[in-house]
Amino acid sequence: MDAVKKRDDLLSIKEEYLRRQKSYRRQVLVCGGAGCISSNCGEVRDALIKSVSTYKLDDEVKVMVTGCMGTCAMGPVILVEPEGIFYTKMNPEKAEDVVARHLLKDEVCEEYTYFDEDEGVHVPRMEDIPFFKGQVRVALRNCGHMEYASLEAYISRDGYGALARALSEMTPAQVVEEMKAAGLRGRGGAGFPTGVKWEAGMKAVSEDGRKFMVCNADEGDPGAFMDRSILEGDPHSIIEGMMLGGYAIGASKGYVYVRAEYPIAVERLGNAIDQARKAGILGENVMGSGFSFDLEIRIGAGAFVCGEETSLLASIEGKRGEPRQKPPFPFEKGLFESPTIINNVETLANAAPIILNGSQWYRGFGTEKSAGTKVFALAGDIVNAGIIEVPMGTILGDIIYKIGGGIIGGKKFKAIQSGGPSGGCLTKTHLNTPVDYESLSSLGAIMGSGGLIVMNEDTCMVDTARYFMDFICDESCGKCLPCRNGTRRMLEILERITEGKGQPEDLELLEELAGTIQQTAMCGLGQTAPNPVLSTLKYFRSEYEAHIYEKHCSA
């Protein structure tokens, strides 16, 4: 591919790539997300390529590996275009059959397509599957629909078009205003307005002239894999988002902080950065605009506390990952004592579509106070475990039953943990709740980064609270006393209760400890650590009492 020296070069690359794609009668997209990799999608890909060659279809059929398509519980999955036929639970034998029948004879192998358990029928077309029908994909717009490893494929889907528009038509202040008007809020959990954060970075005064953009990809919540899926399936969207942020705030350097447990994401992002550098998209004088920007990956050791921004910055600098008191905030004095803006992966994935399509387009999704869409990871006792993206304000029950397919084995829904270890539980009385920042906060839960862990009627909520508190204790950095000792005392009480050794006064003590930790812990991890305990006490107090008074667990 030729270097991208000006905006028109992007259009030439797009046209050439689409011309090559149209020369094939069909494209077979193999899901290469982490879930499908673990179920041997590589064997399916190899079988497809071999069979296509055997039947001499190489000039008619192109086999491509994409990022996560979302249906992790159904993997390995493949999508045959242009018909949009979606095959699930594939293996090499089935793949060979699809080539022999579908690709050679135009006969859809219906028995391998998605099976709707509620209706008792196979649903061949992807667009007709309930899991996909309720979704609107903005951050996940490219995941599962293009070759993750191809820069040309990204450009063909208007990749780097937003950057070109910003560099040629907009000032940094106009980029900031567009982001503010869009109403995009930080998708890492806190929900702080992204445009306001970028404005603070733009206005910040740097003593040494340096400013930094940082991508927080240290996704550590149990059951959460949203950011990983974007990094693996659409790494260039993160590069473009960081470049837009860098242009807006006046930064020429960026860091992506990824945990070591994401080797596939690290590899694919690293390759994308190399591609962008070779194409002249990253580096000096981008597209002849005078703007220069480069990126580095920093790999974290997997400490949950490094998801907190000041701990993350300390880790990038090579120090122990511990939080510090604020102010000064990172936008004033962050990485290497310079102004720094930190956004998570999903937030940055939304930046390019907003600049390309405009703030009003983005506000067409979601609610007035929670604009846009949100990516969630559905995990636990749910039929369609995987990655979804829905407009803000989507009803919780629709996510669980329409998109998620309901509870495994036809069991009853009991609760859903929203927001990971720092979040809270919602119950069946909350199924009509719109999922947005305000609605969840009013119920004692949080949006968090987007992990949704579904629990059925057999789940012990006291043990669930113990599990999350055990996780928090392990992950506490130990810098402040409330988090270091307070969470440990809470865990000890929960362990006593689950072992049938609880005392009536334990519930009051749990609530007292929780309140103290919330008010006195140094960082967000500690301040929100008691949330799972408080929410389960609020909605399932009778279970705690049964453990204490009756020495019995109904679950």
PDB file of N, CA and C in Angstrom, residues 233-311:
ATOM      1  N   GLY A 233     -10.424  -6.656  17.403  1.00  0.00           N
ATOM      2  CA  GLY A 233     -11.183  -6.651  16.162  1.00  0.00           C
ATOM      3  C   GLY A 233     -11.092  -5.387  15.344  1.00  0.00           C
ATOM      4  N   ASP A 234     -10.675  -4.269  15.982  1.00  0.00           N
ATOM      5  CA  ASP A 234     -10.656  -2.990  15.273  1.00  0.00           C
ATOM      6  C   ASP A 234      -9.584  -2.075  15.859  1.00  0.00           C
ATOM      7  N   PRO A 235      -8.321  -2.517  15.861  1.00  0.00           N
ATOM      8  CA  PRO A 235      -7.282  -1.727  16.536  1.00  0.00           C
ATOM      9  C   PRO A 235      -7.066  -0.340  15.953  1.00  0.00           C
ATOM     10  N   HIS A 236      -7.297  -0.183  14.647  1.00  0.00           N
ATOM     11  CA  HIS A 236      -7.069   1.132  14.033  1.00  0.00           C
ATOM     12  C   HIS A 236      -8.050   2.183  14.539  1.00  0.00           C
ATOM     13  N   SER A 237      -9.232   1.761  14.994  1.00  0.00           N
ATOM     14  CA  SER A 237     -10.187   2.748  15.510  1.00  0.00           C
ATOM     15  C   SER A 237      -9.661   3.392  16.794  1.00  0.00           C
ATOM     16  N   ILE A 238      -8.868   2.659  17.569  1.00  0.00           N
ATOM     17  CA  ILE A 238      -8.273   3.216  18.788  1.00  0.00           C
ATOM     18  C   ILE A 238      -7.145   4.170  18.424  1.00  0.00           C
ATOM     19  N   ILE A 239      -6.352   3.789  17.426  1.00  0.00           N
ATOM     20  CA  ILE A 239      -5.289   4.690  16.965  1.00  0.00           C
ATOM     21  C   ILE A 239      -5.890   6.000  16.472  1.00  0.00           C
ATOM     22  N   GLU A 240      -6.951   5.903  15.668  1.00  0.00           N
ATOM     23  CA  GLU A 240      -7.578   7.122  15.138  1.00  0.00           C
ATOM     24  C   GLU A 240      -8.195   7.953  16.256  1.00  0.00           C
ATOM     25  N   GLY A 241      -8.841   7.303  17.216  1.00  0.00           N
ATOM     26  CA  GLY A 241      -9.423   8.024  18.340  1.00  0.00           C
ATOM     27  C   GLY A 241      -8.373   8.757  19.147  1.00  0.00           C
ATOM     28  N   MET A 242      -7.227   8.116  19.358  1.00  0.00           N
ATOM     29  CA  MET A 242      -6.151   8.767  20.116  1.00  0.00           C
ATOM     30  C   MET A 242      -5.540   9.923  19.333  1.00  0.00           C
ATOM     31  N   MET A 243      -5.455   9.778  18.020  1.00  0.00           N
ATOM     32  CA  MET A 243      -4.915  10.868  17.205  1.00  0.00           C
ATOM     33  C   MET A 243      -5.853  12.070  17.208  1.00  0.00           C
ATOM     34  N   LEU A 244      -7.160  11.800  17.175  1.00  0.00           N
ATOM     35  CA  LEU A 244      -8.126  12.898  17.264  1.00  0.00           C
ATOM     36  C   LEU A 244      -8.004  13.614  18.607  1.00  0.00           C
ATOM     37  N   GLY A 245      -7.870  12.829  19.670  1.00  0.00           N
ATOM     38  CA  GLY A 245      -7.682  13.426  20.987  1.00  0.00           C
ATOM     39  C   GLY A 245      -6.383  14.198  21.076  1.00  0.00           C
ATOM     40  N   GLY A 246      -5.322  13.627  20.497  1.00  0.00           N
ATOM     41  CA  GLY A 246      -4.034  14.314  20.511  1.00  0.00           C
ATOM     42  C   GLY A 246      -4.082  15.639  19.772  1.00  0.00           C
ATOM     43  N   TYR A 247      -4.766  15.634  18.613  1.00  0.00           N
ATOM     44  CA  TYR A 247      -4.921  16.880  17.851  1.00  0.00           C
ATOM     45  C   TYR A 247      -5.720  17.907  18.648  1.00  0.00           C
ATOM     46  N   ALA A 248      -6.764  17.454  19.330  1.00  0.00           N
ATOM     47  CA  ALA A 248      -7.632  18.365  20.075  1.00  0.00           C
ATOM     48  C   ALA A 248      -6.911  19.016  21.256  1.00  0.00           C
ATOM     49  N   ILE A 249      -6.100  18.243  21.970  1.00  0.00           N
ATOM     50  CA  ILE A 249      -5.481  18.796  23.192  1.00  0.00           C
ATOM     51  C   ILE A 249      -4.068  19.335  22.943  1.00  0.00           C
ATOM     52  N   GLY A 250      -3.491  19.026  21.765  1.00  0.00           N
ATOM     53  CA  GLY A 250      -2.146  19.502  21.476  1.00  0.00           C
ATOM     54  C   GLY A 250      -1.063  18.541  21.917  1.00  0.00           C
ATOM     55  N   ALA A 251      -1.364  17.243  21.880  1.00  0.00           N
ATOM     56  CA  ALA A 251      -0.388  16.221  22.264  1.00  0.00           C
ATOM     57  C   ALA A 251       0.229  15.594  21.022  1.00  0.00           C
ATOM     58  N   SER A 252       1.490  15.230  21.105  1.00  0.00           N
ATOM     59  CA  SER A 252       2.159  14.577  19.984  1.00  0.00           C
ATOM     60  C   SER A 252       2.587  13.158  20.333  1.00  0.00           C
ATOM     61  N   LYS A 253       2.226  12.700  21.526  1.00  0.00           N
ATOM     62  CA  LYS A 253       2.623  11.367  21.970  1.00  0.00           C
ATOM     63  C   LYS A 253       1.467  10.713  22.718  1.00  0.00           C
ATOM     64  N   GLY A 254       1.296   9.410  22.477  1.00  0.00           N
ATOM     65  CA  GLY A 254       0.247   8.680  23.176  1.00  0.00           C
ATOM     66  C   GLY A 254       0.744   7.337  23.670  1.00  0.00           C
ATOM     67  N   TYR A 255       0.099   6.844  24.727  1.00  0.00           N
ATOM     68  CA  TYR A 255       0.417   5.525  25.275  1.00  0.00           C
ATOM     69  C   TYR A 255      -0.872   4.722  25.413  1.00  0.00           C
ATOM     70  N   VAL A 256      -0.804   3.455  25.030  1.00  0.00           N
ATOM     71  CA  VAL A 256      -1.913   2.533  25.254  1.00  0.00           C
ATOM     72  C   VAL A 256      -1.477   1.568  26.351  1.00  0.00           C
ATOM     73  N   TYR A 257      -2.170   1.606  27.472  1.00  0.00           N
ATOM     74  CA  TYR A 257      -1.816   0.761  28.619  1.00  0.00           C
ATOM     75  C   TYR A 257      -2.702  -0.473  28.611  1.00  0.00           C
ATOM     76  N   VAL A 258      -2.110  -1.623  28.267  1.00  0.00           N
ATOM     77  CA  VAL A 258      -2.845  -2.877  28.123  1.00  0.00           C
ATOM     78  C   VAL A 258      -2.308  -3.891  29.118  1.00  0.00           C
ATOM     79  N   ARG A 259      -3.212  -4.653  29.720  1.00  0.00           N
ATOM     80  CA  ARG A 259      -2.737  -5.678  30.658  1.00  0.00           C
ATOM     81  C   ARG A 259      -2.126  -6.869  29.919  1.00  0.00           C
ATOM     82  N   ALA A 260      -1.180  -7.505  30.592  1.00  0.00           N
ATOM     83  CA  ALA A 260      -0.423  -8.590  29.974  1.00  0.00           C
ATOM     84  C   ALA A 260      -1.298  -9.799  29.645  1.00  0.00           C
ATOM     85  N   GLU A 261      -2.460  -9.919  30.306  1.00  0.00           N
ATOM     86  CA  GLU A 261      -3.360 -11.043  30.043  1.00  0.00           C
ATOM     87  C   GLU A 261      -4.043 -10.952  28.682  1.00  0.00           C
ATOM     88  N   TYR A 262      -3.791  -9.879  27.932  1.00  0.00           N
ATOM     89  CA  TYR A 262      -4.397  -9.689  26.619  1.00  0.00           C
ATOM     90  C   TYR A 262      -3.350  -9.813  25.509  1.00  0.00           C
ATOM     91  N   PRO A 263      -2.670 -10.950  25.393  1.00  0.00           N
ATOM     92  CA  PRO A 263      -1.589 -11.051  24.390  1.00  0.00           C
ATOM     93  C   PRO A 263      -2.072 -10.894  22.962  1.00  0.00           C
ATOM     94  N   ILE A 264      -3.298 -11.364  22.656  1.00  0.00           N
ATOM     95  CA  ILE A 264      -3.814 -11.227  21.285  1.00  0.00           C
ATOM     96  C   ILE A 264      -4.048  -9.755  20.964  1.00  0.00           C
ATOM     97  N   ALA A 265      -4.636  -9.039  21.926  1.00  0.00           N
ATOM     98  CA  ALA A 265      -4.887  -7.607  21.726  1.00  0.00           C
ATOM     99  C   ALA A 265      -3.584  -6.841  21.564  1.00  0.00           C
ATOM    100  N   VAL A 266      -2.586  -7.173  22.378  1.00  0.00           N
ATOM    101  CA  VAL A 266      -1.287  -6.505  22.294  1.00  0.00           C
ATOM    102  C   VAL A 266      -0.655  -6.743  20.924  1.00  0.00           C
ATOM    103  N   GLU A 267      -0.707  -7.979  20.459  1.00  0.00           N
ATOM    104  CA  GLU A 267      -0.113  -8.308  19.158  1.00  0.00           C
ATOM    105  C   GLU A 267      -0.818  -7.575  18.018  1.00  0.00           C
ATOM    106  N   ARG A 268      -2.153  -7.607  18.023  1.00  0.00           N
ATOM    107  CA  ARG A 268      -2.894  -6.992  16.914  1.00  0.00           C
ATOM    108  C   ARG A 268      -2.778  -5.473  16.938  1.00  0.00           C
ATOM    109  N   LEU A 269      -2.791  -4.868  18.123  1.00  0.00           N
ATOM    110  CA  LEU A 269      -2.611  -3.420  18.200  1.00  0.00           C
ATOM    111  C   LEU A 269      -1.205  -3.034  17.769  1.00  0.00           C
ATOM    112  N   GLY A 270      -0.222  -3.809  18.186  1.00  0.00           N
ATOM    113  CA  GLY A 270       1.155  -3.532  17.777  1.00  0.00           C
ATOM    114  C   GLY A 270       1.326  -3.583  16.267  1.00  0.00           C
ATOM    115  N   ASN A 271       0.711  -4.583  15.631  1.00  0.00           N
ATOM    116  CA  ASN A 271       0.771  -4.677  14.167  1.00  0.00           C
ATOM    117  C   ASN A 271       0.083  -3.485  13.503  1.00  0.00           C
ATOM    118  N   ALA A 272      -1.054  -3.055  14.078  1.00  0.00           N
ATOM    119  CA  ALA A 272      -1.777  -1.909  13.515  1.00  0.00           C
ATOM    120  C   ALA A 272      -0.953  -0.633  13.632  1.00  0.00           C
ATOM    121  N   ILE A 273      -0.273  -0.461  14.748  1.00  0.00           N
ATOM    122  CA  ILE A 273       0.598   0.716  14.919  1.00  0.00           C
ATOM    123  C   ILE A 273       1.721   0.696  13.885  1.00  0.00           C
ATOM    124  N   ASP A 274       2.320  -0.475  13.670  1.00  0.00           N
ATOM    125  CA  ASP A 274       3.372  -0.590  12.656  1.00  0.00           C
ATOM    126  C   ASP A 274       2.836  -0.245  11.266  1.00  0.00           C
ATOM    127  N   GLN A 275       1.631  -0.741  10.942  1.00  0.00           N
ATOM    128  CA  GLN A 275       1.018  -0.440   9.643  1.00  0.00           C
ATOM    129  C   GLN A 275       0.791   1.069   9.481  1.00  0.00           C
ATOM    130  N   ALA A 276       0.268   1.689  10.531  1.00  0.00           N
ATOM    131  CA  ALA A 276      -0.022   3.129  10.457  1.00  0.00           C
ATOM    132  C   ALA A 276       1.259   3.941  10.302  1.00  0.00           C
ATOM    133  N   ARG A 277       2.326   3.503  10.971  1.00  0.00           N
ATOM    134  CA  ARG A 277       3.606   4.206  10.829  1.00  0.00           C
ATOM    135  C   ARG A 277       4.132   4.095   9.398  1.00  0.00           C
ATOM    136  N   LYS A 278       4.114   2.865   8.860  1.00  0.00           N
ATOM    137  CA  LYS A 278       4.621   2.643   7.499  1.00  0.00           C
ATOM    138  C   LYS A 278       3.819   3.426   6.464  1.00  0.00           C
ATOM    139  N   ALA A 279       2.531   3.611   6.731  1.00  0.00           N
ATOM    140  CA  ALA A 279       1.676   4.350   5.786  1.00  0.00           C
ATOM    141  C   ALA A 279       1.772   5.862   5.979  1.00  0.00           C
ATOM    142  N   GLY A 280       2.539   6.289   6.976  1.00  0.00           N
ATOM    143  CA  GLY A 280       2.675   7.721   7.217  1.00  0.00           C
ATOM    144  C   GLY A 280       1.510   8.335   7.967  1.00  0.00           C
ATOM    145  N   ILE A 281       0.612   7.482   8.484  1.00  0.00           N
ATOM    146  CA  ILE A 281      -0.533   7.992   9.245  1.00  0.00           C
ATOM    147  C   ILE A 281      -0.097   8.363  10.658  1.00  0.00           C
ATOM    148  N   LEU A 282       0.775   7.542  11.237  1.00  0.00           N
ATOM    149  CA  LEU A 282       1.422   7.898  12.501  1.00  0.00           C
ATOM    150  C   LEU A 282       2.806   8.439  12.194  1.00  0.00           C
ATOM    151  N   GLY A 283       3.186   9.482  12.899  1.00  0.00           N
ATOM    152  CA  GLY A 283       4.521  10.031  12.685  1.00  0.00           C
ATOM    153  C   GLY A 283       4.498  11.533  12.491  1.00  0.00           C
ATOM    154  N   GLU A 284       5.455  12.027  11.717  1.00  0.00           N
ATOM    155  CA  GLU A 284       5.608  13.471  11.513  1.00  0.00           C
ATOM    156  C   GLU A 284       4.703  13.978  10.389  1.00  0.00           C
ATOM    157  N   ASN A 285       4.175  15.165  10.580  1.00  0.00           N
ATOM    158  CA  ASN A 285       3.443  15.883   9.522  1.00  0.00           C
ATOM    159  C   ASN A 285       2.373  15.002   8.873  1.00  0.00           C
ATOM    160  N   VAL A 286       1.421  14.547   9.691  1.00  0.00           N
ATOM    161  CA  VAL A 286       0.384  13.611   9.240  1.00  0.00           C
ATOM    162  C   VAL A 286      -0.455  14.234   8.123  1.00  0.00           C
ATOM    163  N   MET A 287      -0.496  13.593   6.963  1.00  0.00           N
ATOM    164  CA  MET A 287      -1.270  14.035   5.791  1.00  0.00           C
ATOM    165  C   MET A 287      -0.956  15.488   5.426  1.00  0.00           C
ATOM    166  N   GLY A 288       0.275  15.885   5.639  1.00  0.00           N
ATOM    167  CA  GLY A 288       0.698  17.229   5.267  1.00  0.00           C
ATOM    168  C   GLY A 288       0.085  18.336   6.091  1.00  0.00           C
ATOM    169  N   SER A 289      -0.432  17.990   7.276  1.00  0.00           N
ATOM    170  CA  SER A 289      -1.166  18.977   8.077  1.00  0.00           C
ATOM    171  C   SER A 289      -0.285  19.751   9.052  1.00  0.00           C
ATOM    172  N   GLY A 290       0.939  19.263   9.267  1.00  0.00           N
ATOM    173  CA  GLY A 290       1.791  19.866  10.284  1.00  0.00           C
ATOM    174  C   GLY A 290       1.623  19.232  11.652  1.00  0.00           C
ATOM    175  N   PHE A 291       0.601  18.392  11.805  1.00  0.00           N
ATOM    176  CA  PHE A 291       0.354  17.690  13.069  1.00  0.00           C
ATOM    177  C   PHE A 291       1.163  16.399  13.104  1.00  0.00           C
ATOM    178  N   SER A 292       1.857  16.171  14.217  1.00  0.00           N
ATOM    179  CA  SER A 292       2.658  14.962  14.382  1.00  0.00           C
ATOM    180  C   SER A 292       2.184  14.202  15.620  1.00  0.00           C
ATOM    181  N   PHE A 293       2.170  12.864  15.510  1.00  0.00           N
ATOM    182  CA  PHE A 293       1.698  12.051  16.630  1.00  0.00           C
ATOM    183  C   PHE A 293       2.254  10.643  16.502  1.00  0.00           C
ATOM    184  N   ASP A 294       2.678  10.085  17.635  1.00  0.00           N
ATOM    185  CA  ASP A 294       3.131   8.696  17.634  1.00  0.00           C
ATOM    186  C   ASP A 294       2.616   7.990  18.885  1.00  0.00           C
ATOM    187  N   LEU A 295       2.611   6.665  18.816  1.00  0.00           N
ATOM    188  CA  LEU A 295       2.014   5.834  19.863  1.00  0.00           C
ATOM    189  C   LEU A 295       2.976   4.776  20.364  1.00  0.00           C
ATOM    190  N   GLU A 296       2.841   4.433  21.643  1.00  0.00           N
ATOM    191  CA  GLU A 296       3.559   3.311  22.230  1.00  0.00           C
ATOM    192  C   GLU A 296       2.599   2.472  23.050  1.00  0.00           C
ATOM    193  N   ILE A 297       2.890   1.173  23.135  1.00  0.00           N
ATOM    194  CA  ILE A 297       2.116   0.280  24.000  1.00  0.00           C
ATOM    195  C   ILE A 297       2.893   0.082  25.294  1.00  0.00           C
ATOM    196  N   ARG A 298       2.221   0.188  26.410  1.00  0.00           N
ATOM    197  CA  ARG A 298       2.788  -0.158  27.709  1.00  0.00           C
ATOM    198  C   ARG A 298       1.987  -1.332  28.264  1.00  0.00           C
ATOM    199  N   ILE A 299       2.671  -2.387  28.674  1.00  0.00           N
ATOM    200  CA  ILE A 299       1.998  -3.586  29.157  1.00  0.00           C
ATOM    201  C   ILE A 299       1.999  -3.606  30.673  1.00  0.00           C
ATOM    202  N   GLY A 300       0.798  -3.707  31.249  1.00  0.00           N
ATOM    203  CA  GLY A 300       0.666  -3.754  32.703  1.00  0.00           C
ATOM    204  C   GLY A 300       0.698  -5.187  33.204  1.00  0.00           C
ATOM    205  N   ALA A 301       1.013  -5.346  34.493  1.00  0.00           N
ATOM    206  CA  ALA A 301       1.154  -6.681  35.076  1.00  0.00           C
ATOM    207  C   ALA A 301      -0.174  -7.287  35.500  1.00  0.00           C
ATOM    208  N   GLY A 302      -1.275  -6.559  35.298  1.00  0.00           N
ATOM    209  CA  GLY A 302      -2.589  -7.123  35.597  1.00  0.00           C
ATOM    210  C   GLY A 302      -3.170  -6.705  36.927  1.00  0.00           C
ATOM    211  N   ALA A 303      -2.662  -5.615  37.505  1.00  0.00           N
ATOM    212  CA  ALA A 303      -3.208  -5.130  38.777  1.00  0.00           C
ATOM    213  C   ALA A 303      -4.515  -4.376  38.513  1.00  0.00           C
ATOM    214  N   PHE A 304      -5.578  -4.775  39.206  1.00  0.00           N
ATOM    215  CA  PHE A 304      -6.882  -4.139  39.009  1.00  0.00           C
ATOM    216  C   PHE A 304      -6.822  -2.652  39.341  1.00  0.00           C
ATOM    217  N   VAL A 305      -6.021  -2.288  40.333  1.00  0.00           N
ATOM    218  CA  VAL A 305      -5.942  -0.893  40.763  1.00  0.00           C
ATOM    219  C   VAL A 305      -5.363  -0.002  39.666  1.00  0.00           C
ATOM    220  N   CYS A 306      -4.632  -0.590  38.703  1.00  0.00           N
ATOM    221  CA  CYS A 306      -4.056   0.218  37.630  1.00  0.00           C
ATOM    222  C   CYS A 306      -5.105   0.662  36.605  1.00  0.00           C
ATOM    223  N   GLY A 307      -6.356   0.240  36.798  1.00  0.00           N
ATOM    224  CA  GLY A 307      -7.439   0.829  36.024  1.00  0.00           C
ATOM    225  C   GLY A 307      -7.771   2.228  36.513  1.00  0.00           C
ATOM    226  N   GLU A 308      -7.366   2.555  37.743  1.00  0.00           N
ATOM    227  CA  GLU A 308      -7.527   3.911  38.296  1.00  0.00           C
ATOM    228  C   GLU A 308      -6.457   4.790  37.672  1.00  0.00           C
ATOM    229  N   GLU A 309      -6.839   5.980  37.223  1.00  0.00           N
ATOM    230  CA  GLU A 309      -5.981   6.747  36.327  1.00  0.00           C
ATOM    231  C   GLU A 309      -4.626   7.126  36.914  1.00  0.00           C
ATOM    232  N   THR A 310      -4.558   7.525  38.183  1.00  0.00           N
ATOM    233  CA  THR A 310      -3.249   7.920  38.729  1.00  0.00           C
ATOM    234  C   THR A 310      -2.356   6.699  38.938  1.00  0.00           C
ATOM    235  N   SER A 311      -2.951   5.549  39.259  1.00  0.00           N
ATOM    236  CA  SER A 311      -2.166   4.308  39.381  1.00  0.00           C
ATOM    237  C   SER A 311      -1.634   3.903  38.011  1.00  0.00           C
TER     238      SER A 311
END
